[in-house]
Short mmCIF file of C-alpha atoms in Angstrom, two decimals:
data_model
loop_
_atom_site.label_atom_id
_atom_site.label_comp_id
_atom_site.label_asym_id
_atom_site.label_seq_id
_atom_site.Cartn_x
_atom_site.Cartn_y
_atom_site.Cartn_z
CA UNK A 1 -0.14 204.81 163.88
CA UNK A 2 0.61 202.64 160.78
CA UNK A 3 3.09 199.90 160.78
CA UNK A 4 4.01 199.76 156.64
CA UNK A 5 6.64 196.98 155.97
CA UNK A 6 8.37 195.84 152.38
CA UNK A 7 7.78 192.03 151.83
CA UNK A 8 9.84 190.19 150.10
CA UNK A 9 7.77 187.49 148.18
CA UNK A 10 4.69 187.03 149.05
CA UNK A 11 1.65 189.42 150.13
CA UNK A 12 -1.77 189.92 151.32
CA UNK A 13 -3.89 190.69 148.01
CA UNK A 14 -7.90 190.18 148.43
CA UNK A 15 -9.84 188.74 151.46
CA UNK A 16 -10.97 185.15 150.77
CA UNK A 17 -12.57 182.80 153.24
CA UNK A 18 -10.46 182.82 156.49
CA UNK A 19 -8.88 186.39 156.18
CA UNK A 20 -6.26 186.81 153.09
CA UNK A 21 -4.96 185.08 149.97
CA UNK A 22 -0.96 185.29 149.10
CA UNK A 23 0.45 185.94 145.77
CA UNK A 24 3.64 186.00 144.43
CA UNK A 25 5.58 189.36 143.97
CA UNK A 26 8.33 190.74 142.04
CA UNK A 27 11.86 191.42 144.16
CA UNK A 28 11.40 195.39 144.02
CA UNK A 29 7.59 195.32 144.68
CA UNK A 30 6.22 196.18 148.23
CA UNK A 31 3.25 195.59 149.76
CA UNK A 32 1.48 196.45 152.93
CA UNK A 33 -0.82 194.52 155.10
CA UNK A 34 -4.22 195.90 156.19
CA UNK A 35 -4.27 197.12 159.95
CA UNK A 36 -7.58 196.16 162.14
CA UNK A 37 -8.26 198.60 165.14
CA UNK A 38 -9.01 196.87 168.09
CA UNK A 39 -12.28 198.30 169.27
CA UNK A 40 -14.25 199.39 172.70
CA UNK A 41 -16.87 201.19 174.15
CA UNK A 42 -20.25 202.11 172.35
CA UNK A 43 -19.63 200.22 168.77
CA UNK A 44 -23.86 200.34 167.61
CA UNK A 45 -23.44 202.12 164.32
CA UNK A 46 -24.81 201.88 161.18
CA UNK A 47 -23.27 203.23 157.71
CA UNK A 48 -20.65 205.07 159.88
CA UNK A 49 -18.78 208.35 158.27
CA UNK A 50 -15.23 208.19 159.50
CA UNK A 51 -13.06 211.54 160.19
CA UNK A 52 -9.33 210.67 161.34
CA UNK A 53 -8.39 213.78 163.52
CA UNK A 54 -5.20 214.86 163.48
CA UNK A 55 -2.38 213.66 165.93
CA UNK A 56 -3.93 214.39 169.92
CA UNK A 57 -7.21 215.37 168.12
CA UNK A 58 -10.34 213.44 168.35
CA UNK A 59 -12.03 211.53 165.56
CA UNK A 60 -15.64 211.52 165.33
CA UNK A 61 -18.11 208.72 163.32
CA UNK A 62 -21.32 210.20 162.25
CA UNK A 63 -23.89 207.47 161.21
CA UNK A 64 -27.60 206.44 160.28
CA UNK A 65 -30.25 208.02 163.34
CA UNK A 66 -32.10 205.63 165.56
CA UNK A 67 -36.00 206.17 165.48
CA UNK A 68 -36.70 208.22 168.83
CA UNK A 69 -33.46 209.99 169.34
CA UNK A 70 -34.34 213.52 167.85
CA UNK A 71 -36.59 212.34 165.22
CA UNK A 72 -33.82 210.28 164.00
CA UNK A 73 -31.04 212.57 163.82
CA UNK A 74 -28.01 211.59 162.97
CA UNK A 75 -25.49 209.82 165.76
CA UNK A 76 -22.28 211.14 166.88
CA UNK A 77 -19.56 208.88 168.62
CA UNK A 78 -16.17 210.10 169.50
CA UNK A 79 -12.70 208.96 169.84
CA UNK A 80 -10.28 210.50 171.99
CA UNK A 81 -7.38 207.98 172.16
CA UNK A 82 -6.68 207.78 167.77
CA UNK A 83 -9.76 205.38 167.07
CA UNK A 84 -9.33 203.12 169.98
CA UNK A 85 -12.44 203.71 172.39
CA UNK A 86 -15.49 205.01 171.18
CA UNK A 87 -18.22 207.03 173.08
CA UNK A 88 -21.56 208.13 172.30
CA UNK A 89 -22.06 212.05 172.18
CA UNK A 90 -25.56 213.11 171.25
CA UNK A 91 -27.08 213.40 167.90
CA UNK A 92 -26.24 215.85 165.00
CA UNK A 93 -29.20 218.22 165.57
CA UNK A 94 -31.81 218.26 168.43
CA UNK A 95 -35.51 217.42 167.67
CA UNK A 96 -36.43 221.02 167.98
CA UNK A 97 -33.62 221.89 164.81
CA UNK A 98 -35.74 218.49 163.08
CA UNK A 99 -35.11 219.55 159.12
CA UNK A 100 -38.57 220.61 158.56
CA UNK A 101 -38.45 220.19 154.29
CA UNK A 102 -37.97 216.76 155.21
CA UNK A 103 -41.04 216.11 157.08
CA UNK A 104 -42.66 218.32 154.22
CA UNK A 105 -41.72 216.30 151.14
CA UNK A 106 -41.28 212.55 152.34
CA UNK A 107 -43.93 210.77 154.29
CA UNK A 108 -42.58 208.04 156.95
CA UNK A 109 -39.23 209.02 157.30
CA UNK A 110 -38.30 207.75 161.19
CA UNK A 111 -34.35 208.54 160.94
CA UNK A 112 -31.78 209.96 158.52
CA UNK A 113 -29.31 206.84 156.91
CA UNK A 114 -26.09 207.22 155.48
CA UNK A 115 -24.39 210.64 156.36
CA UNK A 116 -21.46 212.28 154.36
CA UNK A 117 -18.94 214.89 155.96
CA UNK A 118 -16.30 216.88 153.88
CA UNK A 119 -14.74 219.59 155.06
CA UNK A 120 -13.60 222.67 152.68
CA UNK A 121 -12.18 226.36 153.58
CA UNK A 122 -13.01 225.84 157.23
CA UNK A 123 -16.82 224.72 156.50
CA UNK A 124 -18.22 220.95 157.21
CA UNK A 125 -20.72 220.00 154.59
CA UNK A 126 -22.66 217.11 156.37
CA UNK A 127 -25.05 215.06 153.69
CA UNK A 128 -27.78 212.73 155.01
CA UNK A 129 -30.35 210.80 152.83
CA UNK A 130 -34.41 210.86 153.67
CA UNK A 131 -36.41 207.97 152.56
CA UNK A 132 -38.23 204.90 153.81
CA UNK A 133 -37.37 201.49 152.97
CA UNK A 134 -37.90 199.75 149.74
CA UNK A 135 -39.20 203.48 147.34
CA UNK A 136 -37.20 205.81 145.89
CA UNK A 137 -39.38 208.68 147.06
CA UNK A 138 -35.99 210.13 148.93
CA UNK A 139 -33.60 213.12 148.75
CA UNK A 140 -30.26 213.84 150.01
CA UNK A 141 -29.90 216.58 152.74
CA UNK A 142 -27.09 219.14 153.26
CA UNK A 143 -26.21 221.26 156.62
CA UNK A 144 -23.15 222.97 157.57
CA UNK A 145 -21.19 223.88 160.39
CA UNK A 146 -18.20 224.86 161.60
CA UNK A 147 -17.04 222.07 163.64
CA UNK A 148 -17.88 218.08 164.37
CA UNK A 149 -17.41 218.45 168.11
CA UNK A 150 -20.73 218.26 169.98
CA UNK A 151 -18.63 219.92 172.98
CA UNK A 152 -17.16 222.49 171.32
CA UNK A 153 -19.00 226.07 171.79
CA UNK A 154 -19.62 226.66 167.96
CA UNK A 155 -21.06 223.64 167.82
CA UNK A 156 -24.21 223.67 165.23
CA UNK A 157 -25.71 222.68 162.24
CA UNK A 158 -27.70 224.92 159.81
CA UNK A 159 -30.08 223.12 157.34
CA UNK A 160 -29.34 224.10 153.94
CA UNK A 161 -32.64 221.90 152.06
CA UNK A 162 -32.34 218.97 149.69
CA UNK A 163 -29.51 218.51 146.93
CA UNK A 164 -30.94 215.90 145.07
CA UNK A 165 -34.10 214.23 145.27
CA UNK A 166 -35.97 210.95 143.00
CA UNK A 167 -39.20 209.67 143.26
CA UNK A 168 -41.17 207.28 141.51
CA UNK A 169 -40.66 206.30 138.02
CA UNK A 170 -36.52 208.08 138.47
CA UNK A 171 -33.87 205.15 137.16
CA UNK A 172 -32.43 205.56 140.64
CA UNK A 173 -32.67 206.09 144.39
CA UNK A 174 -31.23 209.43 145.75
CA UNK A 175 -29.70 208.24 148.87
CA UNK A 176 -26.05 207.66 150.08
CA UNK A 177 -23.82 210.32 149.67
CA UNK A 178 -20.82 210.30 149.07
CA UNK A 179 -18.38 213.00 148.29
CA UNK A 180 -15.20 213.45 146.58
CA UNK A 181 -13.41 216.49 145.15
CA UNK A 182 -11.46 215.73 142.01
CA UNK A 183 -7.77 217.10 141.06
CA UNK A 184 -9.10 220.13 139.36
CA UNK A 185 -10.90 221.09 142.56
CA UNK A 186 -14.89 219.95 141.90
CA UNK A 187 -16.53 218.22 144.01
CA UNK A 188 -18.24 215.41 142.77
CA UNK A 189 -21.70 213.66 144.66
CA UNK A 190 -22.03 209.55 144.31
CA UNK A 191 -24.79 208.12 145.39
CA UNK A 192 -27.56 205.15 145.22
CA UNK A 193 -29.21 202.18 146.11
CA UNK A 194 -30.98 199.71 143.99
CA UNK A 195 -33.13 199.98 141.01
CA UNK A 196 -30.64 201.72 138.09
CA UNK A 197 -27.40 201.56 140.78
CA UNK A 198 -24.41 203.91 141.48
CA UNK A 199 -24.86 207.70 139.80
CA UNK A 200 -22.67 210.76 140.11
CA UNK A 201 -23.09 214.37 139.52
CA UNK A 202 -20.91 217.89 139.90
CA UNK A 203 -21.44 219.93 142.96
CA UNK A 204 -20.84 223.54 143.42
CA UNK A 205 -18.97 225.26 145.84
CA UNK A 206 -19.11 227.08 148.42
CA UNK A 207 -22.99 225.96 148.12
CA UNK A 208 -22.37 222.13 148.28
CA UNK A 209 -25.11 221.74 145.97
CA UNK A 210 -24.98 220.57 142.45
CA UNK A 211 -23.77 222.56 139.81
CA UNK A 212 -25.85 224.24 137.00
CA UNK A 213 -27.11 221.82 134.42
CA UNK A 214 -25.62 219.09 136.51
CA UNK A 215 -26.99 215.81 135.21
CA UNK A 216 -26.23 212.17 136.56
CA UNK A 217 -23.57 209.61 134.93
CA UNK A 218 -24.49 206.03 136.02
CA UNK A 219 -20.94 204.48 137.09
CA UNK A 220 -22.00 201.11 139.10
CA UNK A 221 -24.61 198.34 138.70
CA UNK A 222 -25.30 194.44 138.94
CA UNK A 223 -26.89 194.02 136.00
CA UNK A 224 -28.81 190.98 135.86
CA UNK A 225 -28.82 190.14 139.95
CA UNK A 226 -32.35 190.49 141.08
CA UNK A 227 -33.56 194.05 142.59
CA UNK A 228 -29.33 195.21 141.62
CA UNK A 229 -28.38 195.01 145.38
CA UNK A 230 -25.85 197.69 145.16
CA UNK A 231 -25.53 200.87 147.47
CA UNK A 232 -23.46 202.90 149.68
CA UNK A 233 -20.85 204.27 147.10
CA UNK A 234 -17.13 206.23 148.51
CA UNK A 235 -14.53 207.28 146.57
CA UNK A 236 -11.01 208.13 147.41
CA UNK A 237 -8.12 209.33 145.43
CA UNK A 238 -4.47 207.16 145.12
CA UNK A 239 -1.67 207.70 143.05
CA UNK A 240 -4.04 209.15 140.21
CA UNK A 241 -6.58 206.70 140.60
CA UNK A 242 -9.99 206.99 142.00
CA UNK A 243 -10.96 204.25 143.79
CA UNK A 244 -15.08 203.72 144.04
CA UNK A 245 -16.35 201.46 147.20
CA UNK A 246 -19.78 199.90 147.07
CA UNK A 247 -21.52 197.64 149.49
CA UNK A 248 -23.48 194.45 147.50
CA UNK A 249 -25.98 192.77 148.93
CA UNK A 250 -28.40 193.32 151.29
CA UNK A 251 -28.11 195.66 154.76
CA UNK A 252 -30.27 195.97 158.11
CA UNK A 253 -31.50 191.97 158.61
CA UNK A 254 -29.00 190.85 161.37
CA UNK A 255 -27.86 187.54 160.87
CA UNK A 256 -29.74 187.41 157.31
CA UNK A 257 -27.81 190.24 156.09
CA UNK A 258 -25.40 189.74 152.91
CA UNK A 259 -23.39 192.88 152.41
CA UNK A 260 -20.16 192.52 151.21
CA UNK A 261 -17.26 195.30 149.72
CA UNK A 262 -16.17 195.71 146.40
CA UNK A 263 -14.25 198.41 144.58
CA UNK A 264 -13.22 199.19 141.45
CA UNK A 265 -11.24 202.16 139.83
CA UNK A 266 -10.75 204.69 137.08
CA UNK A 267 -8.67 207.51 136.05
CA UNK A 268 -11.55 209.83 135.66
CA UNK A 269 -13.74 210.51 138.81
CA UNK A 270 -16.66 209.90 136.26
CA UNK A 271 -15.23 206.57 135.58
CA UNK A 272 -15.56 204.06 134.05
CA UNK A 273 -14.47 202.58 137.11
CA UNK A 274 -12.72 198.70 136.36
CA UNK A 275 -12.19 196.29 138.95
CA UNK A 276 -8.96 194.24 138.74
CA UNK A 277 -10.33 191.59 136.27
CA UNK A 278 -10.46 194.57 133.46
CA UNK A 279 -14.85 194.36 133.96
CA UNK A 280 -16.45 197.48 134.07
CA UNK A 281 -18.25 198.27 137.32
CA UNK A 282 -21.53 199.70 135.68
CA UNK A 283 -21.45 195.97 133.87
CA UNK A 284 -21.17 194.44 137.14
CA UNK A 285 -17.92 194.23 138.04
CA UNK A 286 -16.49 194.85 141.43
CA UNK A 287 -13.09 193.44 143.12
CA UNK A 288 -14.36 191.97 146.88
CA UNK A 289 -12.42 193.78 149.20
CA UNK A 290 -14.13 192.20 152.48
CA UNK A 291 -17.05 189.58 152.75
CA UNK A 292 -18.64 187.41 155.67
CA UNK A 293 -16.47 185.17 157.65
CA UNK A 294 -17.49 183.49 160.83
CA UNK A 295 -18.90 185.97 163.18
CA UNK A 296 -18.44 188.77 161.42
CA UNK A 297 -21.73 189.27 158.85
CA UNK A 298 -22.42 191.82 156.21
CA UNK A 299 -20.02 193.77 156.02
CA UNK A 300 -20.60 197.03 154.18
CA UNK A 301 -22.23 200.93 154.76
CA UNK A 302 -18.20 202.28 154.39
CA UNK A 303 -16.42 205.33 154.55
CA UNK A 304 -12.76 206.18 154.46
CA UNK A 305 -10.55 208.67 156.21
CA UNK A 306 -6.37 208.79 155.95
CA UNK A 307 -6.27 205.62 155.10
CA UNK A 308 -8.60 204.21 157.07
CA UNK A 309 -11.87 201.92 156.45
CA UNK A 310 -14.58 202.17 158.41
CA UNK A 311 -17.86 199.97 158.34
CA UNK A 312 -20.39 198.13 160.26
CA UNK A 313 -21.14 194.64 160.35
CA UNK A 314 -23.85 192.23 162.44
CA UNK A 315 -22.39 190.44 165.53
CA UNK A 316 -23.23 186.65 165.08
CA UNK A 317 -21.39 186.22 168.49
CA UNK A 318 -24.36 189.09 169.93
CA UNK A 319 -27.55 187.76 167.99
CA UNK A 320 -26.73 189.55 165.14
CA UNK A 321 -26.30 193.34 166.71
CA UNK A 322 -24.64 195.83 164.47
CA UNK A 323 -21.32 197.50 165.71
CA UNK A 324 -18.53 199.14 164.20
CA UNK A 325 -15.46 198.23 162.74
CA UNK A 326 -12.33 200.11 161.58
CA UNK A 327 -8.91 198.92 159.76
CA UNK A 328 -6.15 200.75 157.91
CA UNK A 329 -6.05 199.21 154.57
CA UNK A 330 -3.09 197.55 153.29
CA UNK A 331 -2.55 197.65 149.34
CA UNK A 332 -0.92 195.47 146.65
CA UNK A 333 -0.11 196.87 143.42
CA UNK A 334 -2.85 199.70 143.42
CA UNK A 335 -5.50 197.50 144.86
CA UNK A 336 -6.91 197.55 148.34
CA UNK A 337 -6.37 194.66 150.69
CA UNK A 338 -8.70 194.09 154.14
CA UNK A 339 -8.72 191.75 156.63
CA UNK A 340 -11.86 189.88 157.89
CA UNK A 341 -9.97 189.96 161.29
CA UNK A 342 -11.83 191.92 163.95
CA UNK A 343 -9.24 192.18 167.19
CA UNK A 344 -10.32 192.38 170.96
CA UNK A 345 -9.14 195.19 173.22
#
């Protein structure tokens, strides 16, 4: 499904203005160019969580509820031609299976934002953050099931309670998941928005929820930038480095919105994660990996899966409506490369 090629001279390093810059390479260096999917069928996503099925298997996107559609549940859209044509196929949980600790804990919550799905020893962990606009009074949410496929039989979630919650007066917002599991095996939980930026923690397994005594690293901020407008961390694993994705910016204002992607990387899952200029990403630092162009505004709410980068961003060509978006990254000596490019079928 890829197309990898060695060039000779010159490749596709960061996404500036039109589409990509060029730089000059070494004679034994390769380089690969980032791959956009061209896209059909129902594309209205938010924050989407990617899974790339297996060859002749479908892949699913999971993303933020809509207010109405089972209290806000999160969506499911499915893929059964490798990423090509998307369909819509219900919502994560019915109102009746409505997360009840939620309702509980948080007043005003209208839909879940942001889900997370891992998969370990046959089990899919599915995290979803609670909260209401502009306060930290939020937690992250955990169910499990044994399969992603609406259709399929065994099909069900069961609503394990809240991993991590902040409130008021907490240097952060406990929203976002995102989950990685390290070389030794741990799973690790990013997440944030806003106010004190980008924290991690240790999980536990098989639970999925964090480990004794866990207690949050801060790993990503804007420092100085009014409000920090940084959320939506993902990390993946490359060559022995972790790679951290955050969107910057602001999300959910249709033409007005101003996300954008940066990354930056570390060793250590715990960071401190650099971005290519050597500045540490809890200092502010942050490589852009894809910003605005054209049409194509606010980029941001990733995930990735085998490779691939998934995200929403607001149609300028449709009066700003949000829709999803999907390319396999291309990379240039150990950084990733995207392409503001979005194809028509």
């Amino acid at each position: 499904m890829s197309r990898w090629r060695a060039v000779v001279g010159l490749v596709a390093v960061v996404v500036i203005g039109a589409g990509v810059a060029l730089a000059a390479l070494r004679p034994w260096q390769t380089a690969s160019e980032p791959e956009p999917l061209a896209l059909e069928g129902d594309l209205a996503t938010h924050d989407p969580a990617l899974v790339v099925g297996d060859e002749g298997e479908p892949w699913f996107v999971y993303s933020t509820g809509a207010p109405g559609k089972s209290r806000g549940a999160p969506l499911v859209h499915r893929s059964d031609d490798g990423g090509t044509t998307w369909e819509a196929a219900g919502t994560a949980w019915s109102t009746d299976e409505d997360p009840q600790w939620v309702r509980d804990s948080i007043d005003g919550v209208e839909h879940f934002w942001a889900p997370e799905l891992v998969e370990h020893d046959g089990t899919w962990y599915l995290y979803y953050s609670a909260s209401t606009f502009g306060s930290n009074t939020s937690a992250i949410g955990l169910a499990t099931g044994s399969t992603l496929d609406p259709e399929d039989p065994d099909y069900g979630w069961t609503h394990q309670g809240a991993v991590w919650r902040s409130q008021a007066g907490d240097p952060y917002n406990a929203i976002d998941p995102g989950v990685i599991t390290d070389a030794d095996g741990t799973p690790w939980l990013f997440y944030g928005s806003f106010w004190e930026g980008i924290h991690v923690l240790p999980l536990d397994r098989p639970s999925g929820m964090p480990a004794e005594d866990a207690d949050p690293v801060q790993v990503a901020s804007r420092p100085g930038v009014t409000n920090n407008p940084i959320e939506a961390p993902y990390v993946v694993e490359r060559d022995g480095w972790y790679y951290l994705f955050v969107s910057w910016g602001k999300c959910c204002s249709g033409v007005s919105s101003t996300y954008s992607i940066h990354v930056g990387r570390s060793r250590d899952v715990t960071g401190p994660f650099v971005d290519a200029d050597g500045v540490d990403m809890a200092d502010g630092g942050g490589t852009l990996v894809l910003g605005s162009r054209d049409s194509l505004i606010g980029p941001g709410g990733q995930s990735l899966s085998e490779g691939y980068l998934a995200y929403h961003f607001y149609d300028g060509d449709n009066a700003g409506a949000h829709r999803l978006a999907i390319q396999r990254l291309g990379w240039d000596d150990g950084w990733p490369v995207a392409t503001t490019t979005v194809p028509e079928p």
